[in-house]
PDB file of C-alpha atoms in Angstrom:
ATOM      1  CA  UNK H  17     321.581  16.723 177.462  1.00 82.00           C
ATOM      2  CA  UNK H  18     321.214  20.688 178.047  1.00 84.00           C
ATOM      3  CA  UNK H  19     325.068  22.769 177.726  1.00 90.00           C
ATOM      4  CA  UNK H  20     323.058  25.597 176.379  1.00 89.00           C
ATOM      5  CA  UNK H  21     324.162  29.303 177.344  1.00 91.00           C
ATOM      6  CA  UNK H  22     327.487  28.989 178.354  1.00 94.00           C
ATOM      7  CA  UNK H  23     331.015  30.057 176.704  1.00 94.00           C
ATOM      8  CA  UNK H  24     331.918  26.124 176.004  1.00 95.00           C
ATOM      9  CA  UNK H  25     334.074  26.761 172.495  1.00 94.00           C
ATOM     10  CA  UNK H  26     335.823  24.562 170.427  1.00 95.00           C
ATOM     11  CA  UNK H  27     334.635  21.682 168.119  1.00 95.00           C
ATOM     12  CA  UNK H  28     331.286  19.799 169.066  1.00 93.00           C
ATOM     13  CA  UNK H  29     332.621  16.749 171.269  1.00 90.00           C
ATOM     14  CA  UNK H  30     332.520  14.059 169.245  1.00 89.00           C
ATOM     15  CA  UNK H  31     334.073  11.741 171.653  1.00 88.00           C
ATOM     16  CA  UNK H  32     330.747  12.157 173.829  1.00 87.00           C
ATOM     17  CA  UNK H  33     328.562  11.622 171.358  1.00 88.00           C
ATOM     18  CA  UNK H  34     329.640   8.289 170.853  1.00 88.00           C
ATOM     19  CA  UNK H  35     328.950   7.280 174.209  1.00 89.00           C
ATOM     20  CA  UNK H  36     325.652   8.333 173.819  1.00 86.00           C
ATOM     21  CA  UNK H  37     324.241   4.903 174.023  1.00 84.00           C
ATOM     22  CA  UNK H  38     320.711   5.380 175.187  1.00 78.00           C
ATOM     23  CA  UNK H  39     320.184   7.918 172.542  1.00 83.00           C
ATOM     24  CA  UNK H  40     321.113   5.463 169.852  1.00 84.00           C
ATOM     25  CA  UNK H  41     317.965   3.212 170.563  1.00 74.00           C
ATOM     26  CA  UNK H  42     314.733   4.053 170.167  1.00 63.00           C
ATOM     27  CA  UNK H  43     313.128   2.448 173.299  1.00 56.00           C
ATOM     28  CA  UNK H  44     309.312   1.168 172.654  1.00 49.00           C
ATOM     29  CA  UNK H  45     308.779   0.059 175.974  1.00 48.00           C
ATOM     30  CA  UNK H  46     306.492   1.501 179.061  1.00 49.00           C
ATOM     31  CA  UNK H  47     306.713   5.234 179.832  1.00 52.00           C
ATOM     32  CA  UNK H  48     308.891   6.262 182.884  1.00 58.00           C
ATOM     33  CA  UNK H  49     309.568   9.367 184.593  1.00 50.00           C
ATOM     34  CA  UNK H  50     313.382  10.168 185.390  1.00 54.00           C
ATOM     35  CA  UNK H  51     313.777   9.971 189.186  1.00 53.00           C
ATOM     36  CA  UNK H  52     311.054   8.379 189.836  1.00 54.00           C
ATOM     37  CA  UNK H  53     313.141   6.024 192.510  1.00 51.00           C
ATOM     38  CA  UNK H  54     314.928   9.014 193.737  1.00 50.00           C
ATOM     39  CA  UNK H  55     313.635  12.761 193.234  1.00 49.00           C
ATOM     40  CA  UNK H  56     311.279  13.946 190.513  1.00 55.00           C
ATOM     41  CA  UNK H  57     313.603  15.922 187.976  1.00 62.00           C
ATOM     42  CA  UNK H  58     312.018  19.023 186.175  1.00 60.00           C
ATOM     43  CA  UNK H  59     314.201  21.156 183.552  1.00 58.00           C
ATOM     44  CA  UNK H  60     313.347  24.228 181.205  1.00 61.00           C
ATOM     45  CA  UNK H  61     313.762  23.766 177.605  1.00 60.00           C
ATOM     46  CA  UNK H  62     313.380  25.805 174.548  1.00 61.00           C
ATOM     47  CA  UNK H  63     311.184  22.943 171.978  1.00 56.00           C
ATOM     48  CA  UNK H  64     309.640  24.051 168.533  1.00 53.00           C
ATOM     49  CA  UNK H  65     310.445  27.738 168.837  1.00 58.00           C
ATOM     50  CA  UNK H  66     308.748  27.805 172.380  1.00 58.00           C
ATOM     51  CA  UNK H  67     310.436  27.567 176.286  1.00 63.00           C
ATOM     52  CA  UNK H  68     308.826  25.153 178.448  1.00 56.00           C
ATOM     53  CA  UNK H  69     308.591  24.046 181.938  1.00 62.00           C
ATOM     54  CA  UNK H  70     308.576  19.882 182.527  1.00 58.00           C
ATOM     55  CA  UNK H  71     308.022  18.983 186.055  1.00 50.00           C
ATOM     56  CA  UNK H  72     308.149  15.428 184.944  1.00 54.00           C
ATOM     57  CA  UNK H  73     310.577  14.182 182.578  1.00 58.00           C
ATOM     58  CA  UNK H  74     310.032  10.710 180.427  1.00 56.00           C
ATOM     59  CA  UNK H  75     312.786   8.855 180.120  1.00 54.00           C
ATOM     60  CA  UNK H  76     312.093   8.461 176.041  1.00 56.00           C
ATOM     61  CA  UNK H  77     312.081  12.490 175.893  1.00 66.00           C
ATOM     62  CA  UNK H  78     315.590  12.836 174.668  1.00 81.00           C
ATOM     63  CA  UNK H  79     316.846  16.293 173.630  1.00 83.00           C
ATOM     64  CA  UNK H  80     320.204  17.588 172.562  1.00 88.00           C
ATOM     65  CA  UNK H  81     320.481  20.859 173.148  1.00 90.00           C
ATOM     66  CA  UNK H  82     324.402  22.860 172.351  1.00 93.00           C
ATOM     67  CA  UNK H  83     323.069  26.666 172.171  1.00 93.00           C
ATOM     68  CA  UNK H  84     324.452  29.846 172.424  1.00 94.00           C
ATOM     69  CA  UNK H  85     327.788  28.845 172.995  1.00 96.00           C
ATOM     70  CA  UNK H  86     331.023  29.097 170.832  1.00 97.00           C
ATOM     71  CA  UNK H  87     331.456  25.589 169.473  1.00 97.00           C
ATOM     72  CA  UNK H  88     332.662  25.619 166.070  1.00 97.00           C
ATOM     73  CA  UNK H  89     333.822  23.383 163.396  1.00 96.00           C
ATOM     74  CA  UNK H  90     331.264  21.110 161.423  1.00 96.00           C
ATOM     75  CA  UNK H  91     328.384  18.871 162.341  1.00 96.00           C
ATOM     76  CA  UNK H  92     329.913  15.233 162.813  1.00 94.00           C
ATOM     77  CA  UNK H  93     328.087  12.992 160.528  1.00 94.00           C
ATOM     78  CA  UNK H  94     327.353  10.514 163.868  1.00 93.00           C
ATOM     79  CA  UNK H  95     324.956  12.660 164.633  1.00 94.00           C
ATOM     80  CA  UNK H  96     322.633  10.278 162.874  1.00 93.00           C
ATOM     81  CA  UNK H  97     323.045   7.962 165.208  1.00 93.00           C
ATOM     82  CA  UNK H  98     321.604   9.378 167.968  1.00 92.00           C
ATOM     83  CA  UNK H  99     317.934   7.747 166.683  1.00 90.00           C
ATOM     84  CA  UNK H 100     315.950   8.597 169.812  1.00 87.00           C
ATOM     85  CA  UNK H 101     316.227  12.290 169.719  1.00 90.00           C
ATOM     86  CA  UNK H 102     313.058  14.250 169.958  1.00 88.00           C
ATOM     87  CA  UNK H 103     314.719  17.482 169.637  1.00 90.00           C
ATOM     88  CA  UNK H 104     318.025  18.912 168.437  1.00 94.00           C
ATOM     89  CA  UNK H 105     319.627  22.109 168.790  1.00 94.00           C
ATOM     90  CA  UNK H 106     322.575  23.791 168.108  1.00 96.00           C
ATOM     91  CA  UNK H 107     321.579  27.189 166.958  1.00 95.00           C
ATOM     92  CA  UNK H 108     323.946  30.320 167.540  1.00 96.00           C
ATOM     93  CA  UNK H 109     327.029  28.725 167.590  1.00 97.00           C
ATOM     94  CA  UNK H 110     329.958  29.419 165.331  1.00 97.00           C
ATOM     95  CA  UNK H 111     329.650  26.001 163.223  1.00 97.00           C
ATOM     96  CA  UNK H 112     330.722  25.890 159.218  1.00 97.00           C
ATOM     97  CA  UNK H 113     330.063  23.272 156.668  1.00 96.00           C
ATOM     98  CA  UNK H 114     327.473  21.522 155.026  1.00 97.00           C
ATOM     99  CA  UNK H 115     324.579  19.601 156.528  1.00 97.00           C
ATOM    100  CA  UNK H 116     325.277  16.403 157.314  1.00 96.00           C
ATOM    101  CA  UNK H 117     322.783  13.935 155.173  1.00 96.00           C
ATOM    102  CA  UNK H 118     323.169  11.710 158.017  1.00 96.00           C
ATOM    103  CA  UNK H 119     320.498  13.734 159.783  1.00 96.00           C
ATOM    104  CA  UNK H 120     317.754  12.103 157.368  1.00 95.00           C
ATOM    105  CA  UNK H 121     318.440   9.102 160.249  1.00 95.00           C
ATOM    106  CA  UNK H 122     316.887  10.517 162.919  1.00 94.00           C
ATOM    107  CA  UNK H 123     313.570   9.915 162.114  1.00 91.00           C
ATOM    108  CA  UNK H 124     312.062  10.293 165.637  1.00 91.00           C
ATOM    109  CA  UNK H 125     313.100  13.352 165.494  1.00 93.00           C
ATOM    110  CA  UNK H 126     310.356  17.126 166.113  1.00 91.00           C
ATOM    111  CA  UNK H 127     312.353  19.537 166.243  1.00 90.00           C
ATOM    112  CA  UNK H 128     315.859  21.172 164.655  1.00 95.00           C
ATOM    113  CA  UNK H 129     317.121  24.258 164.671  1.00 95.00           C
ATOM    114  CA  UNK H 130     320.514  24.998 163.495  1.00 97.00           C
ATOM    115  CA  UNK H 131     319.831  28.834 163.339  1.00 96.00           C
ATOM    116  CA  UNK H 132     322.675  31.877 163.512  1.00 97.00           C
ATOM    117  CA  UNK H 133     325.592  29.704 162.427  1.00 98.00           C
ATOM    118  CA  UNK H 134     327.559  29.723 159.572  1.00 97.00           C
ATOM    119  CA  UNK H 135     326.582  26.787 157.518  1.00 97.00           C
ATOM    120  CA  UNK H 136     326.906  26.419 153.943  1.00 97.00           C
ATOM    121  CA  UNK H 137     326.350  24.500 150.685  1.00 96.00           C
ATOM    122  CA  UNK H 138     322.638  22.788 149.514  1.00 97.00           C
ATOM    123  CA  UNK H 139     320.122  21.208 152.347  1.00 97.00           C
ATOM    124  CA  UNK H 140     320.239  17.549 151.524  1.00 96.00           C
ATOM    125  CA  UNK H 141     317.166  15.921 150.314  1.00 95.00           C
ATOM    126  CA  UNK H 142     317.678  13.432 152.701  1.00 95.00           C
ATOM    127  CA  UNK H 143     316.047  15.524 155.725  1.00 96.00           C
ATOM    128  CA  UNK H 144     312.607  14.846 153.411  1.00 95.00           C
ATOM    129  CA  UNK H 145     312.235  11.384 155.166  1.00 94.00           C
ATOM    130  CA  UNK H 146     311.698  13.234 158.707  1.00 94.00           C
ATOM    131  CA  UNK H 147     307.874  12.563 158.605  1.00 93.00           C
ATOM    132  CA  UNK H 148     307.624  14.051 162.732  1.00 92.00           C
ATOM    133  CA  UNK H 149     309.729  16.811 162.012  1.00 94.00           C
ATOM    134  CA  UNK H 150     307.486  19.817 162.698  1.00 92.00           C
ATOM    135  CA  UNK H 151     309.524  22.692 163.479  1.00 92.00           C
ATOM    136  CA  UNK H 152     313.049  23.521 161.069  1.00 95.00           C
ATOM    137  CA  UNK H 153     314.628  26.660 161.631  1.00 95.00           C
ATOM    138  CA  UNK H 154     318.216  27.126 159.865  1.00 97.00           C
ATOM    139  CA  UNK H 155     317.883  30.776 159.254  1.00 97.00           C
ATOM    140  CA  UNK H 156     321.174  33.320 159.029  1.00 97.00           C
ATOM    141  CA  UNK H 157     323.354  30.714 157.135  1.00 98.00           C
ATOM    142  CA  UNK H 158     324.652  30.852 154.193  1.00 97.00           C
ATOM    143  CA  UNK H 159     322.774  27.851 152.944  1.00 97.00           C
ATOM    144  CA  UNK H 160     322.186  27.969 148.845  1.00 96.00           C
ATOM    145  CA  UNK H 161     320.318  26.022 145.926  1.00 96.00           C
ATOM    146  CA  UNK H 162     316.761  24.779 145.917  1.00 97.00           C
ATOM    147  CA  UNK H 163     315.122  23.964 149.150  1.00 97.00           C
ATOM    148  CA  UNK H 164     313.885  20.241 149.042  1.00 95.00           C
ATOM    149  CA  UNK H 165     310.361  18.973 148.367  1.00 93.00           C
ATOM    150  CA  UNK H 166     308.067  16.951 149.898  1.00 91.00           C
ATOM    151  CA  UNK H 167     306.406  15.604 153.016  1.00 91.00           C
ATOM    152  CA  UNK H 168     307.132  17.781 155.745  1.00 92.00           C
ATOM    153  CA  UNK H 169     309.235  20.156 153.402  1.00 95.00           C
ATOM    154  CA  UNK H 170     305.897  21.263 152.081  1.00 95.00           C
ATOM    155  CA  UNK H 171     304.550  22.524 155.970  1.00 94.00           C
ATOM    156  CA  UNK H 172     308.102  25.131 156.695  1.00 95.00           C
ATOM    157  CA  UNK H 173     307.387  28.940 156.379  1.00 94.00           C
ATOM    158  CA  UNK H 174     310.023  31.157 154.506  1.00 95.00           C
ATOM    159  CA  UNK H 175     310.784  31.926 158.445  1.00 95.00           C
ATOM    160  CA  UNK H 176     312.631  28.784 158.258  1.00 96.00           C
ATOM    161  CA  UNK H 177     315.523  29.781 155.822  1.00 97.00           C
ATOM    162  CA  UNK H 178     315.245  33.727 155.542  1.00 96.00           C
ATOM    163  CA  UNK H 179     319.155  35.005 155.985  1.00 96.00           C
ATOM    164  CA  UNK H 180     320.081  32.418 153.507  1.00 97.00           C
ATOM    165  CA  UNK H 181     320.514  34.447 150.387  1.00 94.00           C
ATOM    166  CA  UNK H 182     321.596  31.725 148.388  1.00 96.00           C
ATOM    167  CA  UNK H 183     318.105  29.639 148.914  1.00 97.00           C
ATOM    168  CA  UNK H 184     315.885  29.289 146.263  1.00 96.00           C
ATOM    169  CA  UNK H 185     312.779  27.192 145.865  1.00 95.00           C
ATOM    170  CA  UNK H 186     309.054  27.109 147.682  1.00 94.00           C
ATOM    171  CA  UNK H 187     308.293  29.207 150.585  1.00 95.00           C
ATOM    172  CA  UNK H 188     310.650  31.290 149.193  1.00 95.00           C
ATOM    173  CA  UNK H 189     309.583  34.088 146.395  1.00 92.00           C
ATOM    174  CA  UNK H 190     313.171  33.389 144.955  1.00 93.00           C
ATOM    175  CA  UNK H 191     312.610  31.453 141.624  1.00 93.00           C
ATOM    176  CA  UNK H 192     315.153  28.498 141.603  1.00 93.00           C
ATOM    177  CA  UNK H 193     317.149  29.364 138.152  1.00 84.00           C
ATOM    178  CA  UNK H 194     315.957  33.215 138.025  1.00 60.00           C
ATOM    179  CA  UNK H 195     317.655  36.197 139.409  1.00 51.00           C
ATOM    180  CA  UNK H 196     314.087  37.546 139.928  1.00 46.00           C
ATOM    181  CA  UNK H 197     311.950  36.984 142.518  1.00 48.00           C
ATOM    182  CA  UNK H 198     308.026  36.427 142.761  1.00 48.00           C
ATOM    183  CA  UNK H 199     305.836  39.166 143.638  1.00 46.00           C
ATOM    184  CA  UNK H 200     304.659  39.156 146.959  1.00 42.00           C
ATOM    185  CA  UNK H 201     300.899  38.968 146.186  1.00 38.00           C
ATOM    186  CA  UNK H 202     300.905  37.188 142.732  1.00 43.00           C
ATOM    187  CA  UNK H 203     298.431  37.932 139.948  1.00 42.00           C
ATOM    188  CA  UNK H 204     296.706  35.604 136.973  1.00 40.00           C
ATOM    189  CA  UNK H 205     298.598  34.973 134.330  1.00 43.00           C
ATOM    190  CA  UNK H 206     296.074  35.554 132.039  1.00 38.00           C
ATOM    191  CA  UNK H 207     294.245  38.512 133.893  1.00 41.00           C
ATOM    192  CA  UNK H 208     296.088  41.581 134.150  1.00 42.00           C
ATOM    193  CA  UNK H 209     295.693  45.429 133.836  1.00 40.00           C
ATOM    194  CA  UNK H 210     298.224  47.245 132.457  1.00 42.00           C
ATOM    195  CA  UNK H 211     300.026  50.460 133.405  1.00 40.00           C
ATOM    196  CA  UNK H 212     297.153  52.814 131.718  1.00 44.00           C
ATOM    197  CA  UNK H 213     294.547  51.037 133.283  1.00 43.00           C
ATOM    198  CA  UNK H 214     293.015  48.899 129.769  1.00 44.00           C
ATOM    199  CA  UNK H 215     292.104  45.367 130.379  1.00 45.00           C
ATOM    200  CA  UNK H 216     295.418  43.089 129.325  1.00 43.00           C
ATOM    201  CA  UNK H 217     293.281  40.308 128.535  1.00 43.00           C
ATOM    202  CA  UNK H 218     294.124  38.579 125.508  1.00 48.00           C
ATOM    203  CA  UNK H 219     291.831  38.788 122.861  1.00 55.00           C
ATOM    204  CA  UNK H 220     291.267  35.958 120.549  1.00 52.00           C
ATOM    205  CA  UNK H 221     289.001  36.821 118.007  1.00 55.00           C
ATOM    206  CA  UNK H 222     291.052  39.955 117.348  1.00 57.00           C
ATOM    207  CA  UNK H 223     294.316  37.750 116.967  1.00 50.00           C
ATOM    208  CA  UNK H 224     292.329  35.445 114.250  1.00 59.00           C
ATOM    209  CA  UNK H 225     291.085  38.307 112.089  1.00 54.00           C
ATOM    210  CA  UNK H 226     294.708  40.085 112.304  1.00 61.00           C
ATOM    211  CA  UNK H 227     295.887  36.885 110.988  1.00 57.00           C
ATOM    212  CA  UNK H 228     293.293  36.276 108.133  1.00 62.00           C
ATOM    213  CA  UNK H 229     293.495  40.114 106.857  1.00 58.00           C
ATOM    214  CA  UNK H 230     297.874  39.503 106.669  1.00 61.00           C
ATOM    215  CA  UNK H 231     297.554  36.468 104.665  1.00 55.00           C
ATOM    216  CA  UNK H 232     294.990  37.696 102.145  1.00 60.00           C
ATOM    217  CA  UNK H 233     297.374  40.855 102.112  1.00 58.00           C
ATOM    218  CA  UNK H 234     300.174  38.823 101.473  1.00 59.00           C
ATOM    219  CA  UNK H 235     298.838  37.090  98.380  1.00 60.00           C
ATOM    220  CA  UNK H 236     297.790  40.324  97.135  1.00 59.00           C
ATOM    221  CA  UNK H 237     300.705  41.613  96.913  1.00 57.00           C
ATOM    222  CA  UNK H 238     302.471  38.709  95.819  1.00 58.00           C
ATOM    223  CA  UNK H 239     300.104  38.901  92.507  1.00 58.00           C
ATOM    224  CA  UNK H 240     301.007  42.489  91.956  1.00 56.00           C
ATOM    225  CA  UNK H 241     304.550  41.589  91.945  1.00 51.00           C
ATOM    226  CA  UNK H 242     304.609  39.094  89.191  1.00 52.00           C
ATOM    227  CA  UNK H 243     305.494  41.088  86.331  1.00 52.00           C
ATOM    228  CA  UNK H 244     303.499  40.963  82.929  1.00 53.00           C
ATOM    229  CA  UNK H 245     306.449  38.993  81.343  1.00 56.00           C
ATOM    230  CA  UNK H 246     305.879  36.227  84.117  1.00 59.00           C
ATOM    231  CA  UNK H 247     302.385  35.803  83.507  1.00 59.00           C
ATOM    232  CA  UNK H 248     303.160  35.227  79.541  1.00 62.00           C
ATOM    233  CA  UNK H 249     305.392  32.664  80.879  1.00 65.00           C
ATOM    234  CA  UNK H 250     302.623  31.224  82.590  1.00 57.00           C
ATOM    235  CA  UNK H 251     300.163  31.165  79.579  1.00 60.00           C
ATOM    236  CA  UNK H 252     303.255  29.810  77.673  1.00 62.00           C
ATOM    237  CA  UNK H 253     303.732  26.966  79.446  1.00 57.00           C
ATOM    238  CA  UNK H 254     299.970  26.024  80.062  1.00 55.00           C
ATOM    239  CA  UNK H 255     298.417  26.981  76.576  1.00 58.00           C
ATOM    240  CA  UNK H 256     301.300  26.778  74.079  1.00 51.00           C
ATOM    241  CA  UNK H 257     300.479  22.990  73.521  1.00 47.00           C
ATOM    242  CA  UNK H 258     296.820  23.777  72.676  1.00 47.00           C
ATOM    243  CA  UNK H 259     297.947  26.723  70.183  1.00 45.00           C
ATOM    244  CA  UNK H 260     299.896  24.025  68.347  1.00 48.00           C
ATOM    245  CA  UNK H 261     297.428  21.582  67.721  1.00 47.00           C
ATOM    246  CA  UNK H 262     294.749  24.610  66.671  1.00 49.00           C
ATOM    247  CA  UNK H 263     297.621  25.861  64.021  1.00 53.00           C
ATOM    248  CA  UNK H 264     297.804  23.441  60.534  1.00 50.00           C
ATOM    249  CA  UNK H 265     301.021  21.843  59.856  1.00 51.00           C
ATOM    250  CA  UNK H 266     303.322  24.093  58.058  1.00 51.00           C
ATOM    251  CA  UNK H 267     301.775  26.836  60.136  1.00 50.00           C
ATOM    252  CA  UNK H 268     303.516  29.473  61.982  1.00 50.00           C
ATOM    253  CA  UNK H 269     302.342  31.246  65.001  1.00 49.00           C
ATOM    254  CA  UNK H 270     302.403  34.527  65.815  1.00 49.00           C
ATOM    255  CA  UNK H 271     304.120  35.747  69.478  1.00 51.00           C
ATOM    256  CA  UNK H 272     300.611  37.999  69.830  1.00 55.00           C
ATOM    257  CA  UNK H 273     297.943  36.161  71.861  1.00 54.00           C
ATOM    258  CA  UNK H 274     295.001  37.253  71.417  1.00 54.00           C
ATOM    259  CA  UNK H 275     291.421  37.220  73.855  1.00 56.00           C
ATOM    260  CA  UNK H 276     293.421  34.093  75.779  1.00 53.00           C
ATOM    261  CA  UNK H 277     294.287  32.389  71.733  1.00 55.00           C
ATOM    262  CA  UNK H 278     297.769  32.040  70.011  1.00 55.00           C
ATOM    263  CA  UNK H 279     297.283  33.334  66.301  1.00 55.00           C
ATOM    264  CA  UNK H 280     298.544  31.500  63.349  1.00 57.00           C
ATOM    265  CA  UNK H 281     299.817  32.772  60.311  1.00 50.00           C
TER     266      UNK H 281
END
């Protein structure tokens, strides 16, 4: 079904769609040619990025195709239904909303490009289980948060979303999370040279002795800081029970100590 390049406007007909019968199957019987009783049929269409001629046309090749007109309006959800497409386009329209996660159901499905509209909100994670898909194009949106992972999610160029400010996530060099953005021909993390040209390289052995020469400073000065008092205190505690067992009963000691020894008097 091919309405592309015209001035059709107004909301995507709906009421059509759901008279779409034979796309709603997927048909795994023998290959025929439309016209083949008749006339041979041959059409030009625009699949995965690229115009072609078909002189033949299988009757399983289905293809939606609603471009460069004015429809606008959302995406109806029954889209989904429509199983047997191979293709589906509706790029360069004036459509608005979200992406329907009902197009996660169209898993015969090559091709989709729902470029140059004005789409918003987050791709749903449902399109990951379109394991043919191998052409997505929904650039200039306004699509935002991360881009889904996965499957086929992993093969799409940042070609496939660039005009979409608001995306974030792998192709992309946005950073989902980060205002920044990754550098366009990323570096080690642990191998780079700095602004004056030394090696930024981390050194390890350097770090280690740093550390040991702090510590042993630290005690150092920790000793110097005890006052003289404190270390009598010290002695006080520790030796004052030996000075009274050296000293007779009766005995007084003296408050001098002398080489490490309480006197008595």
């Amino acid at each position: 079904m091919d309405l592309s390049n015209n001035d059709f406007e107004g909301p995507l007909p709906q009421g059509y769609m759901k008279n779409l019968k034979a796309m709603m199957g997927v048909d795994g019987g023998m290959l025929q040619y439309m016209g083949e009783t008749y006339y041979q049929d041959s059409v030009t269409l625009v699949m995965k990025g690229s115009e072609f001629k078909i002189e033949r046309i299988l009757s399983i090749f289905t293809v939606f195709d609603f471009s460069y007109n004015n429809f606008v309006g959302e995406v109806p959800s029954l889209i989904g239904e429509l199983k047997s497409l191979k293709g589906l386009n509706l790029s360069h329209n004036k459509l608005i909303g979200s992406l329907p996660s009902s197009l996660g159901d169209l898993i015969n499905l090559e091709w989709l490009d729902l470029s140059s509209n004005k789409m918003v909100g987050e791709i749903p994670w449902q399109m990951t289980e379109l394991t043919t898909l191998a052409v997505l194009n929904l650039s200039h949106n306004h699509l935002e948060g991360p881009i889904p992972t996965g499957r086929q999610f992993n093969t799409f160029q940042s070609d496939s979303y660039e005009g979409n400010l608001g995306l974030c996530g792998f192709p992309l060099s946005k950073i989902c999370g980060h205002d920044v953005e990754r550098p366009s021909s990323p570096q080690g993390n642990f191998h780079q040279e700095d602004s004056d040209g030394s090696d930024g390289i981390i050194n390890w052995k350097s770090v280690l002795v740093g550390c040991g020469c702090g510590v042993g400073f630290g005690i150092s000065l920790g000793c110097i800081v005890l006052s003289e008092r404190k270390i009598q205190r010290l002695i006080k505690v520790f030796g004052g029970k030996h000075g009274q067992n050296r000293c007779g009963r009766g005995a007084k000691q003296k408050g001098r100590i002398k080489n490490g020894k309480r006197l008595c008097s």
